CSV table of C-alpha atoms in Angstrom, one decimal:
chain,number,residue,atom,x,y,z
A,1,MET,CA,0.3,-64.9,5.7
A,2,THR,CA,2.8,-62.1,6.4
A,3,TYR,CA,1.8,-58.8,7.8
A,4,LEU,CA,3.6,-55.5,7.9
A,5,GLN,CA,4.9,-55.0,11.4
A,6,LYS,CA,3.4,-52.0,13.1
A,7,SER,CA,5.9,-49.3,14.0
A,8,ASN,CA,6.0,-48.4,17.7
A,9,ARG,CA,7.4,-45.0,17.0
A,10,PRO,CA,4.7,-42.4,17.8
A,11,ARG,CA,3.6,-40.3,14.7
A,12,SER,CA,4.1,-36.6,15.3
A,13,SER,CA,0.8,-34.8,14.6
A,14,SER,CA,0.6,-32.4,11.7
A,15,TYR,CA,-0.5,-29.7,14.2
A,16,ALA,CA,2.8,-30.1,16.2
A,17,ARG,CA,4.8,-29.9,12.9
A,18,VAL,CA,3.0,-26.8,11.8
A,19,LEU,CA,3.5,-25.2,15.2
A,20,ILE,CA,7.2,-26.0,15.2
A,21,PHE,CA,7.4,-24.6,11.6
A,22,VAL,CA,5.7,-21.3,12.6
A,23,VAL,CA,7.9,-20.8,15.7
A,24,LEU,CA,11.1,-21.6,13.8
A,25,PHE,CA,9.9,-19.3,10.9
A,26,PHE,CA,9.5,-16.4,13.3
A,27,ILE,CA,12.8,-17.1,15.1
A,28,VAL,CA,14.8,-17.4,11.8
A,29,VAL,CA,13.1,-14.5,9.9
A,30,GLY,CA,13.0,-12.3,13.0
A,31,GLY,CA,16.7,-12.9,13.7
A,32,PHE,CA,17.6,-12.3,10.0
A,33,ARG,CA,15.6,-9.1,9.9
A,34,MET,CA,17.4,-7.8,12.9
A,35,VAL,CA,20.8,-8.3,11.2
A,36,PHE,CA,19.7,-7.4,7.6
A,37,PRO,CA,16.5,-5.4,7.9
A,38,SER,CA,15.8,-4.9,4.2
A,39,PHE,CA,17.4,-8.1,2.7
A,40,PHE,CA,14.2,-9.9,1.8
A,41,SER,CA,12.4,-6.7,0.8
A,42,THR,CA,15.2,-5.8,-1.6
A,43,ILE,CA,14.9,-9.3,-3.2
A,44,PHE,CA,11.1,-9.1,-3.5
A,45,GLN,CA,11.4,-5.6,-5.0
A,46,TYR,CA,13.9,-7.0,-7.6
A,47,ILE,CA,11.4,-9.7,-8.5
A,48,GLY,CA,8.4,-7.3,-8.4
A,49,ARG,CA,9.7,-4.4,-10.5
A,50,PRO,CA,9.8,-6.2,-13.9
A,51,LEU,CA,6.4,-7.9,-13.2
A,52,TRP,CA,4.8,-4.5,-12.4
A,53,VAL,CA,6.4,-2.8,-15.4
A,54,THR,CA,5.1,-5.6,-17.7
A,55,ARG,CA,1.6,-5.3,-16.2
A,56,ASP,CA,1.6,-1.6,-16.8
A,57,TYR,CA,2.8,-2.0,-20.3
A,58,PHE,CA,0.1,-4.5,-21.3
A,59,GLY,CA,-2.4,-2.7,-19.2
A,60,SER,CA,-2.3,0.3,-21.4
A,61,ASP,CA,-2.8,-1.9,-24.5
A,62,ILE,CA,-5.8,-3.5,-22.9
A,63,GLU,CA,-7.3,0.0,-22.2
A,64,ARG,CA,-6.8,0.9,-25.8
A,65,ILE,CA,-8.5,-2.3,-27.0
A,66,SER,CA,-11.4,-1.7,-24.6
A,67,GLY,CA,-11.8,1.8,-26.2
A,68,PHE,CA,-13.0,0.1,-29.4
A,69,ILE,CA,-16.0,-1.5,-27.8
A,70,THR,CA,-17.3,1.5,-25.9
A,71,SER,CA,-20.6,2.8,-27.4
A,72,ARG,CA,-20.4,5.9,-29.7
A,73,THR,CA,-23.1,7.8,-27.7
A,74,ALA,CA,-21.2,7.3,-24.5
A,75,ILE,CA,-18.0,8.6,-26.1
A,76,VAL,CA,-19.8,11.7,-27.5
A,77,THR,CA,-21.4,12.5,-24.1
A,78,GLU,CA,-18.1,12.0,-22.3
A,79,ASN,CA,-16.4,14.2,-24.9
A,80,LYS,CA,-18.9,17.0,-24.4
A,81,GLN,CA,-18.5,16.8,-20.6
A,82,LEU,CA,-14.7,16.8,-20.9
A,83,LYS,CA,-14.7,19.8,-23.2
A,84,ALA,CA,-16.9,21.8,-20.8
A,85,ALA,CA,-14.6,20.8,-17.9
A,86,ALA,CA,-11.5,21.7,-19.9
A,87,GLU,CA,-12.8,25.1,-20.8
A,88,ASN,CA,-13.7,25.7,-17.1
A,89,ASP,CA,-10.2,24.6,-16.1
A,90,ARG,CA,-8.6,26.8,-18.8
A,91,LEU,CA,-10.2,29.9,-17.3
A,92,LYS,CA,-9.1,29.0,-13.8
A,93,LEU,CA,-5.6,28.3,-15.1
A,94,LEU,CA,-5.3,31.8,-16.6
A,95,THR,CA,-5.8,33.3,-13.1
A,96,LEU,CA,-3.6,30.7,-11.5
A,97,ASN,CA,-0.7,31.3,-13.9
A,98,THR,CA,-0.8,35.0,-13.2
A,99,LEU,CA,-0.8,34.4,-9.5
A,100,LYS,CA,2.0,31.8,-9.9
A,101,ASP,CA,4.2,34.3,-11.8
A,102,GLU,CA,3.5,36.9,-9.1
A,103,ASN,CA,4.4,34.4,-6.4
A,104,VAL,CA,7.7,33.6,-8.1
A,105,PHE,CA,8.5,37.3,-8.5
A,106,LEU,CA,7.8,38.0,-4.9
A,107,LYS,CA,9.9,35.1,-3.7
A,108,GLN,CA,12.8,36.3,-5.8
A,109,GLN,CA,12.3,39.9,-4.6
A,110,LEU,CA,12.3,38.7,-0.9
A,111,GLY,CA,15.4,36.6,-1.3
A,112,ARG,CA,13.8,33.1,-1.3
A,113,GLU,CA,15.0,31.8,-4.7
A,114,ASP,CA,16.3,28.7,-2.9
A,115,ALA,CA,12.7,27.5,-2.3
A,116,LEU,CA,12.2,27.5,-6.1
A,117,LYS,CA,15.2,25.5,-6.9
A,118,ASN,CA,14.2,22.1,-5.5
A,119,LYS,CA,15.5,19.2,-7.5
A,120,VAL,CA,12.8,16.8,-8.5
A,121,ALA,CA,12.6,13.4,-10.0
A,122,LEU,CA,9.6,12.0,-11.9
A,123,GLY,CA,8.5,8.5,-11.0
A,124,ALA,CA,5.9,6.1,-12.3
A,125,VAL,CA,3.7,4.4,-9.7
A,126,LEU,CA,4.1,0.6,-9.8
A,127,THR,CA,1.8,-0.4,-7.0
A,128,LYS,CA,-0.9,1.6,-5.2
A,129,THR,CA,-4.0,1.1,-3.1
A,130,PRO,CA,-6.1,-1.1,-3.2
A,131,GLN,CA,-3.3,-3.5,-4.1
A,132,THR,CA,-1.5,-2.6,-1.0
A,133,PHE,CA,-3.0,-2.8,2.4
A,134,TYR,CA,-0.7,-0.3,4.1
A,135,ASP,CA,-1.5,2.9,2.2
A,136,THR,CA,1.9,2.8,0.5
A,137,LEU,CA,3.0,3.3,-3.0
A,138,ILE,CA,6.0,1.7,-4.8
A,139,VAL,CA,7.6,4.0,-7.4
A,140,ASP,CA,10.0,3.0,-10.1
A,141,VAL,CA,13.0,5.2,-9.1
A,142,GLY,CA,15.5,4.4,-6.4
A,143,SER,CA,18.9,5.2,-5.0
A,144,ASP,CA,20.1,5.1,-8.6
A,145,VAL,CA,18.6,8.6,-9.1
A,146,ASN,CA,19.8,9.9,-5.7
A,147,ILE,CA,16.6,9.7,-3.7
A,148,HIS,CA,16.7,9.6,0.0
A,149,VAL,CA,14.5,8.6,2.9
A,150,ASP,CA,12.1,11.4,4.0
A,151,ASP,CA,12.1,13.1,0.5
A,152,LEU,CA,8.7,14.6,-0.2
A,153,VAL,CA,6.4,13.0,-2.8
A,154,LEU,CA,4.0,15.2,-4.7
A,155,ALA,CA,1.2,14.5,-7.2
A,156,GLY,CA,1.0,17.2,-9.8
A,157,GLU,CA,2.7,20.4,-9.0
A,158,ASN,CA,1.7,21.2,-5.5
A,159,ALA,CA,-0.2,18.4,-3.8
A,160,VAL,CA,1.9,16.5,-1.3
A,161,ILE,CA,0.9,12.9,-0.7
A,162,GLY,CA,3.7,11.3,1.3
A,163,LYS,CA,7.3,10.8,2.1
A,164,ILE,CA,9.9,8.3,1.0
A,165,SER,CA,10.0,5.5,3.6
A,166,VAL,CA,12.4,2.9,2.2
A,167,VAL,CA,14.9,3.3,-0.7
A,168,TYR,CA,15.8,0.3,-2.8
A,169,PRO,CA,18.3,0.4,-5.7
A,170,HIS,CA,15.6,0.8,-8.4
A,171,THR,CA,12.4,1.3,-6.5
A,172,VAL,CA,11.2,3.3,-3.5
A,173,GLN,CA,8.4,2.8,-1.0
A,174,VAL,CA,6.3,5.9,-0.3
A,175,LYS,CA,4.5,6.2,3.0
A,176,LEU,CA,1.4,8.3,2.4
A,177,PHE,CA,0.5,11.0,4.9
A,178,SER,CA,-3.0,9.4,5.1
A,179,THR,CA,-1.6,6.1,6.4
A,180,GLY,CA,-3.6,5.2,9.5
A,181,GLY,CA,-2.2,6.8,12.6
A,182,GLU,CA,0.4,8.8,10.8
A,183,GLU,CA,0.8,12.3,12.3
A,184,THR,CA,1.9,15.3,10.2
A,185,GLN,CA,2.3,18.9,11.3
A,186,ALA,CA,0.4,21.3,9.0
A,187,PHE,CA,-1.6,24.5,9.3
A,188,LEU,CA,-5.1,25.6,8.3
A,189,GLU,CA,-4.8,28.3,5.6
A,190,HIS,CA,-7.9,30.1,6.7
A,191,ASP,CA,-6.6,31.3,10.0
A,192,ASN,CA,-3.0,30.0,9.9
A,193,VAL,CA,-3.7,27.7,12.8
A,194,SER,CA,-1.0,25.0,13.4
A,195,VAL,CA,-2.6,21.6,13.6
A,196,THR,CA,-1.6,17.9,13.8
A,197,VAL,CA,-3.2,16.0,11.0
A,198,VAL,CA,-3.8,12.4,11.7
A,199,GLY,CA,-4.0,9.9,8.8
A,200,LYS,CA,-7.1,7.8,8.5
A,201,GLY,CA,-6.3,5.8,5.4
A,202,GLY,CA,-7.4,6.1,1.8
A,203,GLY,CA,-6.5,9.8,1.4
A,204,ASN,CA,-8.5,10.9,4.5
A,205,PHE,CA,-7.3,12.8,7.5
A,206,GLU,CA,-8.6,14.0,10.8
A,207,ILE,CA,-7.8,17.1,12.8
A,208,HIS,CA,-8.9,18.1,16.3
A,209,VAL,CA,-9.1,21.8,16.8
A,210,PRO,CA,-10.7,23.8,19.7
A,211,GLN,CA,-14.3,24.9,19.3
A,212,GLY,CA,-13.3,28.6,19.0
A,213,VAL,CA,-11.2,28.1,15.9
A,214,SER,CA,-13.0,29.1,12.7
A,215,VAL,CA,-13.0,26.3,10.1
A,216,ASN,CA,-15.1,26.1,7.0
A,217,LYS,CA,-15.7,23.4,4.4
A,218,GLY,CA,-13.3,23.8,1.5
A,219,ASP,CA,-10.5,25.4,3.6
A,220,THR,CA,-7.1,24.2,2.6
A,221,VAL,CA,-4.6,22.4,4.8
A,222,LEU,CA,-1.0,23.2,4.0
A,223,LEU,CA,2.4,21.9,4.9
A,224,PRO,CA,4.6,24.4,6.7
A,225,GLY,CA,7.0,26.2,4.4
A,226,VAL,CA,7.2,29.0,1.8
A,227,LEU,CA,5.9,26.8,-1.0
A,228,SER,CA,2.3,26.4,0.2
A,229,GLN,CA,2.1,22.7,-0.6
A,230,ILE,CA,-1.4,21.4,-0.3
A,231,LEU,CA,-2.1,18.4,2.0
A,232,GLY,CA,-5.9,18.4,1.7
A,233,THR,CA,-9.1,20.3,1.9
A,234,VAL,CA,-11.7,20.3,4.7
A,235,MET,CA,-14.6,18.2,3.7
A,236,ASP,CA,-16.7,18.1,6.9
A,237,ILE,CA,-16.7,19.5,10.4
A,238,GLU,CA,-18.2,17.6,13.3
A,239,THR,CA,-19.1,19.6,16.4
A,240,ASP,CA,-20.5,18.4,19.7
A,241,PRO,CA,-21.7,20.9,22.3
A,242,ILE,CA,-20.3,18.7,25.1
A,243,ASN,CA,-16.9,18.4,23.5
A,244,SER,CA,-14.4,21.3,23.6
A,245,PHE,CA,-12.9,20.2,20.4
A,246,GLN,CA,-14.3,20.0,16.9
A,247,ASN,CA,-13.5,17.1,14.6
A,248,VAL,CA,-12.4,18.3,11.2
A,249,LEU,CA,-12.4,15.7,8.3
A,250,VAL,CA,-9.9,16.4,5.6
A,251,LYS,CA,-9.5,14.8,2.2
A,252,SER,CA,-6.4,14.7,0.0
A,253,PRO,CA,-6.9,16.5,-3.4
A,254,VAL,CA,-5.4,13.4,-5.1
A,255,ASN,CA,-7.0,10.0,-5.5
A,256,THR,CA,-4.1,7.7,-4.8
A,257,ASN,CA,-6.0,4.8,-6.4
A,258,GLN,CA,-5.8,6.5,-9.8
A,259,ILE,CA,-2.4,8.1,-9.6
A,260,ARG,CA,0.1,7.1,-12.3
A,261,PHE,CA,3.0,9.5,-11.8
A,262,VAL,CA,4.6,11.3,-8.9
A,263,THR,CA,7.3,13.9,-8.5
A,264,ILE,CA,9.9,13.4,-5.7
A,265,GLU,CA,11.4,16.5,-4.2
A,266,LYS,CA,15.0,15.6,-3.6
A,267,THR,CA,16.1,17.2,-0.4
A,268,GLY,CA,19.4,15.2,-0.1
A,269,LEU,CA,22.7,16.1,-1.7
B,1,MET,CA,-8.8,-36.8,-4.6
B,2,LYS,CA,-5.8,-38.5,-6.2
B,3,LYS,CA,-2.4,-37.5,-4.8
B,4,ASN,CA,-1.2,-36.3,-8.1
B,5,ASN,CA,-4.2,-34.1,-8.6
B,6,LYS,CA,-3.8,-32.6,-5.2
B,7,ILE,CA,-0.2,-31.7,-5.9
B,8,VAL,CA,-1.2,-30.1,-9.2
B,9,LEU,CA,-3.9,-28.2,-7.4
B,10,ARG,CA,-1.5,-27.1,-4.7
B,11,ILE,CA,1.0,-25.8,-7.3
B,12,LEU,CA,-1.8,-23.9,-9.0
B,13,SER,CA,-2.8,-22.5,-5.7
B,14,ASP,CA,0.8,-21.4,-5.0
B,15,PHE,CA,0.9,-19.6,-8.4
B,16,THR,CA,-2.4,-17.9,-7.6
B,17,LEU,CA,-0.9,-16.7,-4.2
B,18,LEU,CA,2.0,-15.2,-6.1
B,19,VAL,CA,-0.4,-13.4,-8.5
B,20,ILE,CA,-2.4,-12.1,-5.6
B,21,VAL,CA,0.7,-10.8,-3.8
B,22,PHE,CA,2.0,-9.0,-6.9
B,23,TYR,CA,-1.1,-7.9,-8.8
B,24,LEU,CA,-4.4,-8.2,-7.1
B,25,PRO,CA,-6.1,-6.0,-4.4
B,26,TRP,CA,-5.0,-6.8,-0.9
B,27,TRP,CA,-8.4,-8.1,0.4
B,28,ILE,CA,-8.5,-11.1,-2.1
B,29,PHE,CA,-5.7,-12.6,-0.1
B,30,ILE,CA,-8.0,-13.1,2.9
B,31,PRO,CA,-10.8,-15.3,1.4
B,32,PHE,CA,-8.4,-17.2,-0.8
B,33,THR,CA,-6.2,-18.2,2.0
B,34,LEU,CA,-9.1,-19.0,4.2
B,35,LEU,CA,-10.2,-21.5,1.6
B,36,ALA,CA,-6.7,-22.8,0.8
B,37,ALA,CA,-5.8,-23.3,4.4
B,38,PHE,CA,-8.7,-25.8,4.9
B,39,VAL,CA,-8.3,-27.5,1.5
B,40,PHE,CA,-4.6,-28.3,1.7
B,41,ASP,CA,-2.8,-30.1,4.5
B,42,ALA,CA,-0.2,-28.0,6.3
B,43,TYR,CA,-0.2,-25.2,3.8
B,44,TYR,CA,3.1,-23.7,4.8
B,45,GLU,CA,3.3,-21.6,1.6
B,46,LEU,CA,0.7,-19.4,3.3
B,47,VAL,CA,3.1,-18.0,5.8
B,48,LEU,CA,5.7,-17.4,3.1
B,49,ALA,CA,3.2,-15.5,0.9
B,50,GLY,CA,2.2,-13.4,4.0
B,51,TYR,CA,5.8,-12.6,4.7
B,52,MET,CA,6.3,-11.7,1.0
B,53,PHE,CA,3.3,-9.3,1.2
B,54,ASP,CA,4.6,-7.6,4.3
B,55,SER,CA,8.2,-7.3,2.9
B,56,LEU,CA,6.9,-5.7,-0.3
B,57,TYR,CA,4.3,-3.3,1.0
B,58,GLY,CA,4.5,-3.3,4.8
B,59,LEU,CA,5.4,-0.4,7.0
B,60,PRO,CA,5.6,-0.2,10.7
B,61,THR,CA,2.5,1.8,11.4
B,62,ARG,CA,0.7,2.7,14.7
B,63,SER,CA,-2.4,0.9,13.5
B,64,PHE,CA,-0.7,-2.5,13.7
B,65,PHE,CA,1.2,-2.0,16.9
B,66,SER,CA,4.2,-0.7,14.9
B,67,LEU,CA,4.8,-4.2,13.5
B,68,GLY,CA,4.1,-3.8,9.8
B,69,MET,CA,3.7,-7.6,9.7
B,70,PHE,CA,-0.1,-8.0,9.6
B,71,TYR,CA,-0.1,-10.6,6.8
B,72,THR,CA,2.6,-12.7,8.3
B,73,LEU,CA,0.8,-12.9,11.6
B,74,TYR,CA,-2.5,-13.5,10.0
B,75,SER,CA,-1.1,-16.3,7.8
B,76,ALA,CA,0.7,-18.0,10.7
B,77,LEU,CA,-2.4,-17.8,12.9
B,78,LEU,CA,-4.6,-19.2,10.1
B,79,LEU,CA,-2.2,-22.0,9.4
B,80,VAL,CA,-2.0,-23.1,13.0
B,81,LEU,CA,-5.7,-22.7,13.6
B,82,SER,CA,-6.8,-24.5,10.4
B,83,THR,CA,-4.5,-27.4,11.2
B,84,TYR,CA,-5.8,-27.6,14.8
B,85,LEU,CA,-9.4,-27.5,13.7
B,86,LYS,CA,-8.8,-30.1,11.0
B,87,GLN,CA,-7.2,-32.4,13.6
B,88,ILE,CA,-10.1,-32.0,16.0
B,89,PHE,CA,-12.8,-32.6,13.5
B,90,SER,CA,-10.9,-35.4,11.6
B,91,PHE,CA,-11.9,-39.0,12.2
B,92,ASP,CA,-8.6,-40.2,10.7
B,93,SER,CA,-6.7,-41.9,13.5
B,94,ARG,CA,-3.3,-41.4,11.8
B,95,ARG,CA,-3.5,-37.5,12.2
C-alpha cells in the first residue's frame, strides 16, 4: 500500500497570513496615499457617479409608481394640509419679498453690490446621510464647472450647510458644518455675539456662551458677512447654576437627509 | 458546505458589500461584515470594502483622531480578530 508522504514544511496559519496582509495593506496604501492623496478617491468617484445617477433616475420612477397605491383619503388629507401650509407660506413670502427688495436696495445704496454678485452653481446631491457616516455629501458638479475647495454650499437661498472639502473632476465632496467636532465662527443674531459653533453631527450644533449672554429659543445663528446666511436656529438652552457657561443647542434649518439640490457659491476665479 | 457553493456565496457576499458601499445606509456595513467575517475564511475583501467606503465618503475629522479611516481600521481589526478567534476555537489541526 502506498501512502502520501507527509510534508515536513510547517503550514503557515491563516491568522499569520491575515496579519501579514493587513500590515502590508496599510504600508502600501498608506505610502500610496502620501504620494497620490486622492488617487483611489478619484477612481471610486468615477465608478460611483454613474451608479448614483442611475439610482436617482430609477428612484424617482419608483416614487411615481408608489403614488398609485397610496389611499385616496390619505392623499385628500395631505392635500388639505399642504394647501393650508402653502397659503401660510405665501403670506410670509409677501413680507419676505418686500424685505428682500429693501435689503438689495440698501446694499446698492451703501456700495455693497459686490456681495450680491456671487456666482453660483446648482448641484444635485448624489449621496447624503444616512448613507455616509461622516456627515458629508457628494454633489454632481466638479472642477469642470470651476468649483474650488472651501466654496460655500447652500440649501435654498440663504441656509448655509457646509463647505467644499474635496474637488474631483465631476463630483465634489461637501463637509457639513455639523460634522462632529467641526468648528465654525458665527454670531447670534439676537445680540450680535460672536460664537464658535461646534458640529455635533446630523445637522446639530452646540455653542458655549457665558451665563450673562441673552439667548432665546428660536434665535438665529448667522455666518459673518453682509449676506446674513443662516447656519441654524436655537432649539434649546441648557443652564447649570454651578457652570459659568450655558450650553446652546442649535439645529440647521435644512434636513440633510432629504436634501436633493444645493447651490455652491463660487468664491474662486 | 461544498467548496463551489462557498465560492458562489462569497461572490454574492462581495457583490452585497459593493451595494452597501454605494447605496445603503452606513450602519448596515457593521452587522453584515460581522457576519461575513465569521462565515468566510480570511475575508480580505472586507478591508478593501472598508477602504473604499473611507475613500468615497471619509474626511479627516476630529472625532476620529483626524484619520478619516474609520471603516478601514474597523475592517482590518475585524478581519484579524475573527481569524484569531476562529483559530482558537477551531478543532481543525491544519489551521
